Coordinates of N, CA and C in Angstrom, one line a residue:
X1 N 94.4 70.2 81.9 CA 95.8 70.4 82.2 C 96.5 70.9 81.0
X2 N 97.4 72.0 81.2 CA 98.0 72.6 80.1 C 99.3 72.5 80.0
X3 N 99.9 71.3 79.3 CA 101.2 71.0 79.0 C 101.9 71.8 78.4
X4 N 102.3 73.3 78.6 CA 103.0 74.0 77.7 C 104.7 74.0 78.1
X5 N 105.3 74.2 76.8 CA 106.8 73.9 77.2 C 107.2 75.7 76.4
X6 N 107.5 76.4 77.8 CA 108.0 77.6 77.4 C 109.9 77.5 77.3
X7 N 109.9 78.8 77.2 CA 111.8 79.2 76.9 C 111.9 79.4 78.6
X8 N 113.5 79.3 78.0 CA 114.2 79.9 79.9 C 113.7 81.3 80.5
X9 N 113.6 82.4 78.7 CA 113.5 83.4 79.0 C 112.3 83.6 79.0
X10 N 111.1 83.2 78.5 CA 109.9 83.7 79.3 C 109.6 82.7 80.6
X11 N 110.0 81.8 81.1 CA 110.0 81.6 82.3 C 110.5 82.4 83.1
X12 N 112.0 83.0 83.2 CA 112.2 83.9 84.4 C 111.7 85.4 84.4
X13 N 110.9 85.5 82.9 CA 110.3 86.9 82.2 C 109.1 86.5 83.5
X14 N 108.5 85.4 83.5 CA 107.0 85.1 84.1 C 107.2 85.1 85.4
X15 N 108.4 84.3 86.2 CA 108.8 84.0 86.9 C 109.4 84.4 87.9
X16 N 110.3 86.0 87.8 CA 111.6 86.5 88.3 C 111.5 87.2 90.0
X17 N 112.4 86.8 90.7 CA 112.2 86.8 91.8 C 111.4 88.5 91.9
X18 N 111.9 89.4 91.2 CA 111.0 90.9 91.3 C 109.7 90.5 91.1
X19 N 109.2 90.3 90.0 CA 107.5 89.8 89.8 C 107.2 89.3 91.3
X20 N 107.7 88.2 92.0 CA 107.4 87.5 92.7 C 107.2 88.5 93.9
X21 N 108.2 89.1 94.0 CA 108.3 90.2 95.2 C 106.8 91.1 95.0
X22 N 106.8 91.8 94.0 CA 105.6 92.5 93.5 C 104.3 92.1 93.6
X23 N 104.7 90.9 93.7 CA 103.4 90.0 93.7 C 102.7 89.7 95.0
X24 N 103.5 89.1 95.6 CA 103.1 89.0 97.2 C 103.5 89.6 98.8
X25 N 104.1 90.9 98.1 CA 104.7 92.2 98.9 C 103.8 93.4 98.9
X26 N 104.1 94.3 99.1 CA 103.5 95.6 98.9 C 104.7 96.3 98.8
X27 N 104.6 96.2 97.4 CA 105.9 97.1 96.9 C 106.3 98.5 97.1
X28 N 105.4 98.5 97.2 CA 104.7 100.7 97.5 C 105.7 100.6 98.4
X29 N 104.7 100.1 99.7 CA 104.8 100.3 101.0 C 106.4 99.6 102.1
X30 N 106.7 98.2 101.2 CA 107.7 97.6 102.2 C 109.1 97.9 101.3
X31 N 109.4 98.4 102.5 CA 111.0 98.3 102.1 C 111.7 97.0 101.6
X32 N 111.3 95.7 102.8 CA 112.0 94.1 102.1 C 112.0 94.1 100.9
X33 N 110.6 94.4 100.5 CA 110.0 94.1 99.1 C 110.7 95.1 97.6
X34 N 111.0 96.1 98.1 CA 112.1 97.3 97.3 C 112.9 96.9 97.4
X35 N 113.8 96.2 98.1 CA 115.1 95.8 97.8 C 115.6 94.7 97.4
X36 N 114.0 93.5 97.4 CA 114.4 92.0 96.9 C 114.6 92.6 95.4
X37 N 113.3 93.3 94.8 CA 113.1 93.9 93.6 C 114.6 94.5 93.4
X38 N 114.9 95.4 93.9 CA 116.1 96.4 93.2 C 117.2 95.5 93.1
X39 N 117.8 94.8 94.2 CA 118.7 93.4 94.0 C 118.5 92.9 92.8
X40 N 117.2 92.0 92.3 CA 117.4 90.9 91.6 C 117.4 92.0 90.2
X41 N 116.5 93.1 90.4 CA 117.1 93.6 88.8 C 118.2 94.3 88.6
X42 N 118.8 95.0 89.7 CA 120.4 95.0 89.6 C 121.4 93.4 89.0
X43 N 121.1 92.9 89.4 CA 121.8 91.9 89.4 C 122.1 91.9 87.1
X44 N 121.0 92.7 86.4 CA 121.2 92.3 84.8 C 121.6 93.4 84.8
X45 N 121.9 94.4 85.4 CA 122.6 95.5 84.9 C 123.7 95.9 85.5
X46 N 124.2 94.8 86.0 CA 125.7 94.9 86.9 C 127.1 94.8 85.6
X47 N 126.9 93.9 84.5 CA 128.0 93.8 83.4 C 128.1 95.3 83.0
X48 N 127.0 96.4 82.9 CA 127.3 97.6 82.0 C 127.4 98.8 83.1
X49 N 127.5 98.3 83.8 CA 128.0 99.8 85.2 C 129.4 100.0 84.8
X50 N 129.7 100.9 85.0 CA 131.0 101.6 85.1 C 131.8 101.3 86.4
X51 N 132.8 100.8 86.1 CA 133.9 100.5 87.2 C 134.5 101.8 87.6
X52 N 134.5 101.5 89.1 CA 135.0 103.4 90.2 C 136.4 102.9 90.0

């Protein structure tokens, strides 16, 4: 058993709902899976968009 104690940030690095998507979707192919992905990494580049 491997007791390791990582950061917040490489846990959601290892972790993040995109990886996850990637992981058990067919990213290529499914649309769900394009959009869980584009969501959750939109979600870190939503502070530096430009307001319409």
């Amino acid at each position: 058993m491997n007791n390791t104690m990582v950061s917040k940030f490489d846990l959601y690095r290892m972790y993040s709902l995109g990886s996850i998507a990637a992981k058990n979707f067919d990213l290529e192919n499914d649309e769900y899976a394009q959009k869980l992905s584009d969501s959750y990494s939109g979600a870190f580049d939503y502070h530096s968009m430009p307001e319409v």
